[in-house]
PDB file of C-alpha atoms in Angstrom:
ATOM      1  CA  MET B1318     -16.766   6.140   9.108  1.00  0.00           C
ATOM      2  CA  ASP B1319     -17.249   5.572   5.168  1.00  0.00           C
ATOM      3  CA  PRO B1320     -19.627   4.197   3.015  1.00  0.00           C
ATOM      4  CA  LEU B1321     -18.263   0.637   4.003  1.00  0.00           C
ATOM      5  CA  ASP B1322     -18.192   0.481   7.617  1.00  0.00           C
ATOM      6  CA  ARG B1323     -22.153   2.217   7.353  1.00  0.00           C
ATOM      7  CA  LEU B1324     -22.670  -1.192   5.168  1.00  0.00           C
ATOM      8  CA  ALA B1325     -20.028  -3.854   7.045  1.00  0.00           C
ATOM      9  CA  GLU B1326     -22.871  -5.680   9.079  1.00  0.00           C
ATOM     10  CA  PRO B1327     -25.494  -6.446   6.892  1.00  0.00           C
ATOM     11  CA  GLY B1328     -22.915  -6.832   4.468  1.00  0.00           C
ATOM     12  CA  LEU B1329     -20.863  -9.406   6.247  1.00  0.00           C
ATOM     13  CA  ASP B1330     -24.408 -11.231   6.729  1.00  0.00           C
ATOM     14  CA  LEU B1331     -25.188 -11.636   3.352  1.00  0.00           C
ATOM     15  CA  LEU B1332     -21.861 -12.738   2.553  1.00  0.00           C
ATOM     16  CA  ARG B1333     -21.942 -15.737   5.304  1.00  0.00           C
ATOM     17  CA  ARG B1334     -24.832 -16.905   4.105  1.00  0.00           C
ATOM     18  CA  VAL B1335     -23.201 -16.542   0.461  1.00  0.00           C
ATOM     19  CA  ASP B1336     -19.900 -18.250   2.260  1.00  0.00           C
ATOM     20  CA  THR B1337     -22.169 -21.049   3.514  1.00  0.00           C
ATOM     21  CA  LEU B1338     -24.071 -22.047   0.093  1.00  0.00           C
ATOM     22  CA  LEU B1339     -20.701 -21.897  -2.065  1.00  0.00           C
ATOM     23  CA  ALA B1340     -19.222 -24.274   0.460  1.00  0.00           C
ATOM     24  CA  ALA B1341     -21.697 -26.899  -0.964  1.00  0.00           C
ATOM     25  CA  GLY B1342     -20.073 -25.958  -4.232  1.00  0.00           C
ATOM     26  CA  ALA B1343     -20.848 -23.250  -7.155  1.00  0.00           C
ATOM     27  CA  PRO B1344     -22.303 -24.269 -10.319  1.00  0.00           C
ATOM     28  CA  GLU B1345     -19.810 -25.840 -12.890  1.00  0.00           C
ATOM     29  CA  GLY B1346     -18.703 -23.254 -15.489  1.00  0.00           C
ATOM     30  CA  HIS B1347     -19.492 -20.094 -13.228  1.00  0.00           C
ATOM     31  CA  ARG B1348     -17.242 -17.346 -13.729  1.00  0.00           C
ATOM     32  CA  VAL B1349     -16.868 -17.629  -9.529  1.00  0.00           C
ATOM     33  CA  TRP B1350     -14.457 -20.231 -10.025  1.00  0.00           C
ATOM     34  CA  PRO B1351     -11.206 -18.052 -11.930  1.00  0.00           C
ATOM     35  CA  LEU B1352     -12.282 -15.492  -8.883  1.00  0.00           C
ATOM     36  CA  LEU B1353     -12.272 -17.948  -6.259  1.00  0.00           C
ATOM     37  CA  ARG B1354      -9.170 -19.519  -7.030  1.00  0.00           C
ATOM     38  CA  ARG B1355      -7.112 -16.529  -7.524  1.00  0.00           C
ATOM     39  CA  MET B1356      -8.547 -15.111  -3.917  1.00  0.00           C
ATOM     40  CA  GLN B1357      -8.143 -18.281  -2.646  1.00  0.00           C
ATOM     41  CA  VAL B1358     -10.893 -16.932   0.138  1.00  0.00           C
ATOM     42  CA  LEU B1359     -14.763 -16.663   0.232  1.00  0.00           C
ATOM     43  CA  PRO B1360     -15.785 -13.196  -0.381  1.00  0.00           C
ATOM     44  CA  GLY B1361     -17.111 -12.818   3.129  1.00  0.00           C
ATOM     45  CA  GLU B1362     -13.860 -13.048   4.633  1.00  0.00           C
ATOM     46  CA  ALA B1363     -12.116 -11.374   1.972  1.00  0.00           C
ATOM     47  CA  VAL B1364     -14.466  -8.817   2.830  1.00  0.00           C
ATOM     48  CA  ARG B1365     -13.582  -9.429   6.168  1.00  0.00           C
ATOM     49  CA  SER B1366      -9.787  -8.708   5.839  1.00  0.00           C
ATOM     50  CA  PHE B1367     -10.735  -5.810   3.601  1.00  0.00           C
ATOM     51  CA  LEU B1368     -12.701  -3.645   6.257  1.00  0.00           C
ATOM     52  CA  ASP B1369      -9.215  -3.446   8.319  1.00  0.00           C
ATOM     53  CA  LEU B1370      -7.654  -1.449   5.603  1.00  0.00           C
ATOM     54  CA  HIS B1371      -8.229   2.405   6.062  1.00  0.00           C
ATOM     55  CA  PRO B1372      -6.480   5.654   4.700  1.00  0.00           C
ATOM     56  CA  ALA B1373      -6.362   7.508   7.523  1.00  0.00           C
ATOM     57  CA  PRO B1374      -3.394   5.300   8.873  1.00  0.00           C
ATOM     58  CA  LEU B1375      -1.276   5.580   5.799  1.00  0.00           C
ATOM     59  CA  ALA B1376      -2.126   9.138   5.557  1.00  0.00           C
ATOM     60  CA  GLY B1377      -0.532   9.984   8.283  1.00  0.00           C
ATOM     61  CA  ALA B1378       2.439   7.956   7.576  1.00  0.00           C
ATOM     62  CA  GLY B1379       3.108   9.815   4.661  1.00  0.00           C
ATOM     63  CA  ARG B1380       2.551  13.054   6.570  1.00  0.00           C
ATOM     64  CA  SER B1381       4.934  11.650   9.302  1.00  0.00           C
ATOM     65  CA  VAL B1382       7.654  10.662   7.207  1.00  0.00           C
ATOM     66  CA  ARG B1383       8.087  14.391   5.092  1.00  0.00           C
ATOM     67  CA  ARG B1384       8.876  15.920   8.726  1.00  0.00           C
ATOM     68  CA  LEU B1385      11.761  14.384   8.807  1.00  0.00           C
ATOM     69  CA  VAL B1386      12.692  16.592   5.505  1.00  0.00           C
ATOM     70  CA  PRO B1387      13.653  19.445   7.096  1.00  0.00           C
ATOM     71  CA  ALA B1388      16.523  18.034   9.656  1.00  0.00           C
ATOM     72  CA  TYR B1389      18.052  16.602   6.470  1.00  0.00           C
ATOM     73  CA  ASP B1390      17.661  20.053   4.634  1.00  0.00           C
ATOM     74  CA  GLU B1391      19.601  21.579   8.133  1.00  0.00           C
ATOM     75  CA  VAL B1392      22.531  18.852   7.821  1.00  0.00           C
ATOM     76  CA  SER B1393      22.933  19.954   3.639  1.00  0.00           C
ATOM     77  CA  ALA B1394      23.133  23.738   5.177  1.00  0.00           C
ATOM     78  CA  ALA B1395      25.263  23.278   7.445  1.00  0.00           C
ATOM     79  CA  LEU B1396      27.741  20.716   5.094  1.00  0.00           C
ATOM     80  CA  THR B1397      27.844  23.796   2.792  1.00  0.00           C
ATOM     81  CA  ASP B1398      29.700  26.311   4.576  1.00  0.00           C
ATOM     82  CA  PRO B1399      32.966  27.877   3.948  1.00  0.00           C
ATOM     83  CA  VAL B1400      35.560  26.067   5.130  1.00  0.00           C
ATOM     84  CA  LEU B1401      38.862  28.063   5.582  1.00  0.00           C
ATOM     85  CA  TRP B1402      41.175  24.786   4.454  1.00  0.00           C
ATOM     86  CA  SER B1403      43.650  24.725   2.059  1.00  0.00           C
ATOM     87  CA  GLY B1404      46.240  21.388   1.189  1.00  0.00           C
ATOM     88  CA  ALA B1405      45.889  17.516   0.626  1.00  0.00           C
ATOM     89  CA  ALA B1406      43.400  17.378   3.890  1.00  0.00           C
ATOM     90  CA  ALA B1407      41.225  20.018   2.630  1.00  0.00           C
ATOM     91  CA  SER B1408      40.635  18.949  -0.669  1.00  0.00           C
ATOM     92  CA  ALA B1409      40.128  15.246   0.644  1.00  0.00           C
ATOM     93  CA  TYR B1410      37.457  16.759   2.817  1.00  0.00           C
ATOM     94  CA  GLY B1411      35.722  18.617   0.083  1.00  0.00           C
ATOM     95  CA  GLU B1412      35.757  15.582  -1.516  1.00  0.00           C
ATOM     96  CA  SER B1413      33.941  13.494   1.314  1.00  0.00           C
ATOM     97  CA  ARG B1414      31.337  16.700   2.201  1.00  0.00           C
ATOM     98  CA  ALA B1415      30.908  16.752  -1.432  1.00  0.00           C
ATOM     99  CA  ALA B1416      30.053  13.233  -1.207  1.00  0.00           C
ATOM    100  CA  LEU B1417      27.717  13.375   1.723  1.00  0.00           C
ATOM    101  CA  LEU B1418      25.830  16.257   0.393  1.00  0.00           C
ATOM    102  CA  HIS B1419      24.982  13.667  -2.849  1.00  0.00           C
ATOM    103  CA  HIS B1420      24.043  11.436  -0.417  1.00  0.00           C
ATOM    104  CA  LEU B1421      21.528  13.226   1.720  1.00  0.00           C
ATOM    105  CA  ASP B1422      19.897  15.647  -0.376  1.00  0.00           C
ATOM    106  CA  GLU B1423      20.630  15.334  -4.339  1.00  0.00           C
ATOM    107  CA  GLY B1424      18.900  13.723  -6.499  1.00  0.00           C
ATOM    108  CA  PRO B1425      15.666  10.784  -6.601  1.00  0.00           C
ATOM    109  CA  GLU B1426      18.624   8.225  -5.155  1.00  0.00           C
ATOM    110  CA  SER B1427      19.375  10.121  -2.133  1.00  0.00           C
ATOM    111  CA  LEU B1428      18.079  10.044   1.637  1.00  0.00           C
ATOM    112  CA  VAL B1429      15.842  12.711   0.918  1.00  0.00           C
ATOM    113  CA  GLY B1430      14.718  11.630  -2.503  1.00  0.00           C
ATOM    114  CA  ARG B1431      13.691   8.261  -0.621  1.00  0.00           C
ATOM    115  CA  LEU B1432      12.140  10.239   2.121  1.00  0.00           C
ATOM    116  CA  GLU B1433      10.010  11.428  -1.121  1.00  0.00           C
ATOM    117  CA  SER B1434       9.517   8.892  -2.593  1.00  0.00           C
ATOM    118  CA  THR B1435       8.231   6.965   0.459  1.00  0.00           C
ATOM    119  CA  ALA B1436       6.115   9.705   1.872  1.00  0.00           C
ATOM    120  CA  GLY B1437       4.710   9.669  -1.779  1.00  0.00           C
ATOM    121  CA  TYR B1438       3.657   5.894  -1.841  1.00  0.00           C
ATOM    122  CA  ALA B1439       2.168   5.938   1.768  1.00  0.00           C
ATOM    123  CA  ASP B1440      -0.368   9.039   0.390  1.00  0.00           C
ATOM    124  CA  ALA B1441      -0.611   6.771  -3.332  1.00  0.00           C
ATOM    125  CA  LEU B1442      -1.670   3.840  -0.659  1.00  0.00           C
ATOM    126  CA  ALA B1443      -3.975   6.010   1.011  1.00  0.00           C
ATOM    127  CA  ASP B1444      -5.839   6.864  -1.925  1.00  0.00           C
ATOM    128  CA  TRP B1445      -5.945   3.410  -3.111  1.00  0.00           C
ATOM    129  CA  VAL B1446      -7.275   2.329   0.296  1.00  0.00           C
ATOM    130  CA  GLU B1447      -9.871   4.833  -0.168  1.00  0.00           C
ATOM    131  CA  GLY B1448     -10.968   4.756  -4.004  1.00  0.00           C
ATOM    132  CA  SER B1449     -10.774   0.729  -3.001  1.00  0.00           C
ATOM    133  CA  ARG B1450     -13.375   0.896  -0.072  1.00  0.00           C
ATOM    134  CA  LEU B1451     -15.613   3.194  -2.407  1.00  0.00           C
ATOM    135  CA  ALA B1452     -15.560   0.496  -5.225  1.00  0.00           C
ATOM    136  CA  LEU B1453     -16.626  -2.370  -2.414  1.00  0.00           C
ATOM    137  CA  ALA B1454     -19.355  -0.060  -0.447  1.00  0.00           C
ATOM    138  CA  ARG B1455     -21.214   0.443  -4.008  1.00  0.00           C
ATOM    139  CA  ALA B1456     -20.663  -3.631  -5.106  1.00  0.00           C
ATOM    140  CA  LEU B1457     -21.792  -4.599  -1.659  1.00  0.00           C
ATOM    141  CA  ALA B1458     -25.048  -1.902  -1.911  1.00  0.00           C
ATOM    142  CA  ASP B1459     -25.790  -3.250  -5.323  1.00  0.00           C
ATOM    143  CA  VAL B1460     -26.093  -6.823  -4.207  1.00  0.00           C
ATOM    144  CA  LEU B1461     -28.020  -6.240  -1.190  1.00  0.00           C
ATOM    145  CA  ARG B1462     -30.667  -5.266  -2.701  1.00  0.00           C
ATOM    146  CA  SER B1463     -30.353  -7.031  -5.483  1.00  0.00           C
ATOM    147  CA  THR B1464     -32.480 -10.681  -6.140  1.00  0.00           C
ATOM    148  CA  GLU B1465     -30.064 -12.379  -5.729  1.00  0.00           C
ATOM    149  CA  ALA B1466     -29.693 -11.251  -1.752  1.00  0.00           C
ATOM    150  CA  VAL B1467     -33.469 -12.767  -1.234  1.00  0.00           C
ATOM    151  CA  ALA B1468     -32.786 -16.126  -2.735  1.00  0.00           C
ATOM    152  CA  VAL B1469     -29.517 -16.578  -0.692  1.00  0.00           C
ATOM    153  CA  VAL B1470     -31.468 -15.058   2.621  1.00  0.00           C
ATOM    154  CA  ALA B1471     -34.636 -16.944   1.673  1.00  0.00           C
ATOM    155  CA  ALA B1472     -32.282 -20.367   0.983  1.00  0.00           C
ATOM    156  CA  THR B1473     -29.994 -19.997   4.308  1.00  0.00           C
ATOM    157  CA  SER B1474     -33.324 -19.074   6.961  1.00  0.00           C
ATOM    158  CA  VAL B1475     -35.005 -22.832   6.562  1.00  0.00           C
ATOM    159  CA  PRO B1476     -34.198 -25.546   8.179  1.00  0.00           C
ATOM    160  CA  LEU B1477     -30.727 -27.556   7.868  1.00  0.00           C
ATOM    161  CA  ALA B1478     -33.034 -30.748   6.865  1.00  0.00           C
ATOM    162  CA  VAL B1479     -34.455 -28.407   3.738  1.00  0.00           C
ATOM    163  CA  SER B1480     -31.645 -28.899   1.578  1.00  0.00           C
ATOM    164  CA  ALA B1481     -33.494 -28.196  -1.993  1.00  0.00           C
ATOM    165  CA  PRO B1482     -33.609 -24.290  -1.556  1.00  0.00           C
ATOM    166  CA  ARG B1483     -30.229 -23.957  -0.625  1.00  0.00           C
ATOM    167  CA  VAL B1484     -29.266 -25.954  -3.909  1.00  0.00           C
ATOM    168  CA  SER B1485     -31.389 -23.861  -6.033  1.00  0.00           C
ATOM    169  CA  ALA B1486     -30.245 -20.576  -4.133  1.00  0.00           C
ATOM    170  CA  GLY B1487     -26.692 -22.045  -5.428  1.00  0.00           C
ATOM    171  CA  MET B1488     -26.355 -20.004  -8.052  1.00  0.00           C
ATOM    172  CA  GLU B1489     -27.845 -16.628  -6.917  1.00  0.00           C
ATOM    173  CA  ALA B1490     -24.557 -17.418  -4.318  1.00  0.00           C
ATOM    174  CA  ALA B1491     -22.024 -17.724  -6.936  1.00  0.00           C
ATOM    175  CA  GLU B1492     -23.406 -14.930  -8.561  1.00  0.00           C
ATOM    176  CA  ILE B1493     -23.348 -12.538  -5.175  1.00  0.00           C
ATOM    177  CA  ALA B1494     -19.638 -13.886  -4.799  1.00  0.00           C
ATOM    178  CA  ALA B1495     -18.345 -12.765  -8.320  1.00  0.00           C
ATOM    179  CA  ARG B1496     -19.720  -9.410  -8.031  1.00  0.00           C
ATOM    180  CA  VAL B1497     -17.849  -8.731  -4.357  1.00  0.00           C
ATOM    181  CA  LEU B1498     -14.709 -10.725  -6.016  1.00  0.00           C
ATOM    182  CA  ALA B1499     -13.952  -8.929  -9.032  1.00  0.00           C
ATOM    183  CA  VAL B1500     -13.921  -5.680  -7.467  1.00  0.00           C
ATOM    184  CA  LEU B1501     -11.573  -6.990  -4.509  1.00  0.00           C
ATOM    185  CA  CYS B1502      -9.422  -8.251  -7.598  1.00  0.00           C
ATOM    186  CA  VAL B1503      -9.667  -4.824  -9.203  1.00  0.00           C
ATOM    187  CA  ALA B1504      -8.245  -4.034  -5.657  1.00  0.00           C
ATOM    188  CA  TYR B1505      -5.641  -5.614  -5.319  1.00  0.00           C
ATOM    189  CA  ASP B1506      -4.587  -5.063  -8.765  1.00  0.00           C
ATOM    190  CA  GLY B1507      -3.863  -1.410  -8.208  1.00  0.00           C
ATOM    191  CA  ALA B1508      -2.006  -2.154  -5.036  1.00  0.00           C
ATOM    192  CA  GLU B1509       0.356  -4.765  -7.262  1.00  0.00           C
ATOM    193  CA  THR B1510       0.369  -1.892  -9.796  1.00  0.00           C
ATOM    194  CA  LEU B1511       1.099   1.104  -7.115  1.00  0.00           C
ATOM    195  CA  LEU B1512       3.923  -1.115  -5.498  1.00  0.00           C
ATOM    196  CA  ARG B1513       5.468  -2.449  -8.862  1.00  0.00           C
ATOM    197  CA  GLN B1514       5.787   1.615 -10.661  1.00  0.00           C
ATOM    198  CA  TRP B1515       7.102   2.774  -6.867  1.00  0.00           C
ATOM    199  CA  GLY B1516       9.536  -0.432  -6.174  1.00  0.00           C
ATOM    200  CA  PRO B1517      12.256   1.171  -7.908  1.00  0.00           C
ATOM    201  CA  SER B1518      11.993   4.644  -5.881  1.00  0.00           C
ATOM    202  CA  LEU B1519      11.429   2.942  -2.248  1.00  0.00           C
ATOM    203  CA  ALA B1520      15.541   0.808  -2.881  1.00  0.00           C
ATOM    204  CA  GLU B1521      18.143   1.622  -0.056  1.00  0.00           C
ATOM    205  CA  SER B1522      19.440   4.677  -0.992  1.00  0.00           C
ATOM    206  CA  ARG B1523      23.690   3.373  -0.940  1.00  0.00           C
ATOM    207  CA  TRP B1524      26.311   5.283   0.208  1.00  0.00           C
ATOM    208  CA  ARG B1525      28.721   5.783  -2.404  1.00  0.00           C
ATOM    209  CA  ALA B1526      32.470   6.994  -0.852  1.00  0.00           C
ATOM    210  CA  PRO B1527      35.016   9.509  -3.238  1.00  0.00           C
ATOM    211  CA  VAL B1528      37.137   7.937  -5.017  1.00  0.00           C
ATOM    212  CA  SER B1529      40.171   9.487  -3.746  1.00  0.00           C
ATOM    213  CA  GLY B1530      39.083   7.372  -0.278  1.00  0.00           C
ATOM    214  CA  ARG B1531      39.210   8.884   3.299  1.00  0.00           C
ATOM    215  CA  PRO B1532      40.868  12.181   4.113  1.00  0.00           C
ATOM    216  CA  ARG B1533      44.548  12.065   4.741  1.00  0.00           C
ATOM    217  CA  TYR B1534      46.494  14.940   6.776  1.00  0.00           C
ATOM    218  CA  ASP B1535      50.020  15.748   5.457  1.00  0.00           C
ATOM    219  CA  ALA B1536      52.463  18.891   6.098  1.00  0.00           C
ATOM    220  CA  THR B1537      51.000  20.556   3.079  1.00  0.00           C
ATOM    221  CA  THR B1538      47.939  21.296   4.968  1.00  0.00           C
ATOM    222  CA  ARG B1539      47.056  24.611   6.561  1.00  0.00           C
ATOM    223  CA  VAL B1540      44.079  25.933   8.245  1.00  0.00           C
ATOM    224  CA  GLY B1541      43.103  29.829   8.480  1.00  0.00           C
ATOM    225  CA  TRP B1542      41.957  31.406  11.680  1.00  0.00           C
TER     226      TRP B1542
END
């Protein structure tokens, strides 16, 4: 359990109250408006969704992908064994073997290169989730001990018929929402940045056949025994 998990219950209770007040509208011109338009969600729902993100599954996915690499190394090693052939078919086979080796494990666009990039991306996402959860936990801790939180709780604890406190707490609710949504916006900016950075190295690794085409057997082929 990390700090965000520990703050989830009181944080969500406060944000539920904030959402209730925001449903009646936020003060005109408040900085929360562009954040609401961008996120398209109230802070309580946004935090509930983020609580489902954990770094451990992503880090585990990275380790699982890396465990596939040795199998590709074994295939590559088998392909490098010398072949006692000569002739046109042997040359064609050599070209095909070289192309396959390149496709398997030579450079970032090879299959192994893509596996390593996928594992690296999973690790980067795990770090992003861990850092973002910590930043969100700090934001929740700040708003939970703020004077705005006191006003919001007081306003949402009175009977519905008493509307004046609810109206007066609108500014406080908007301020709490802005603090929380600003952190989440930074977090999602980070996720988009990661995707842009890693996207090219996650593209499909396409097979490129040797220029000479398929190996062909002819009468000049000799096999060494």
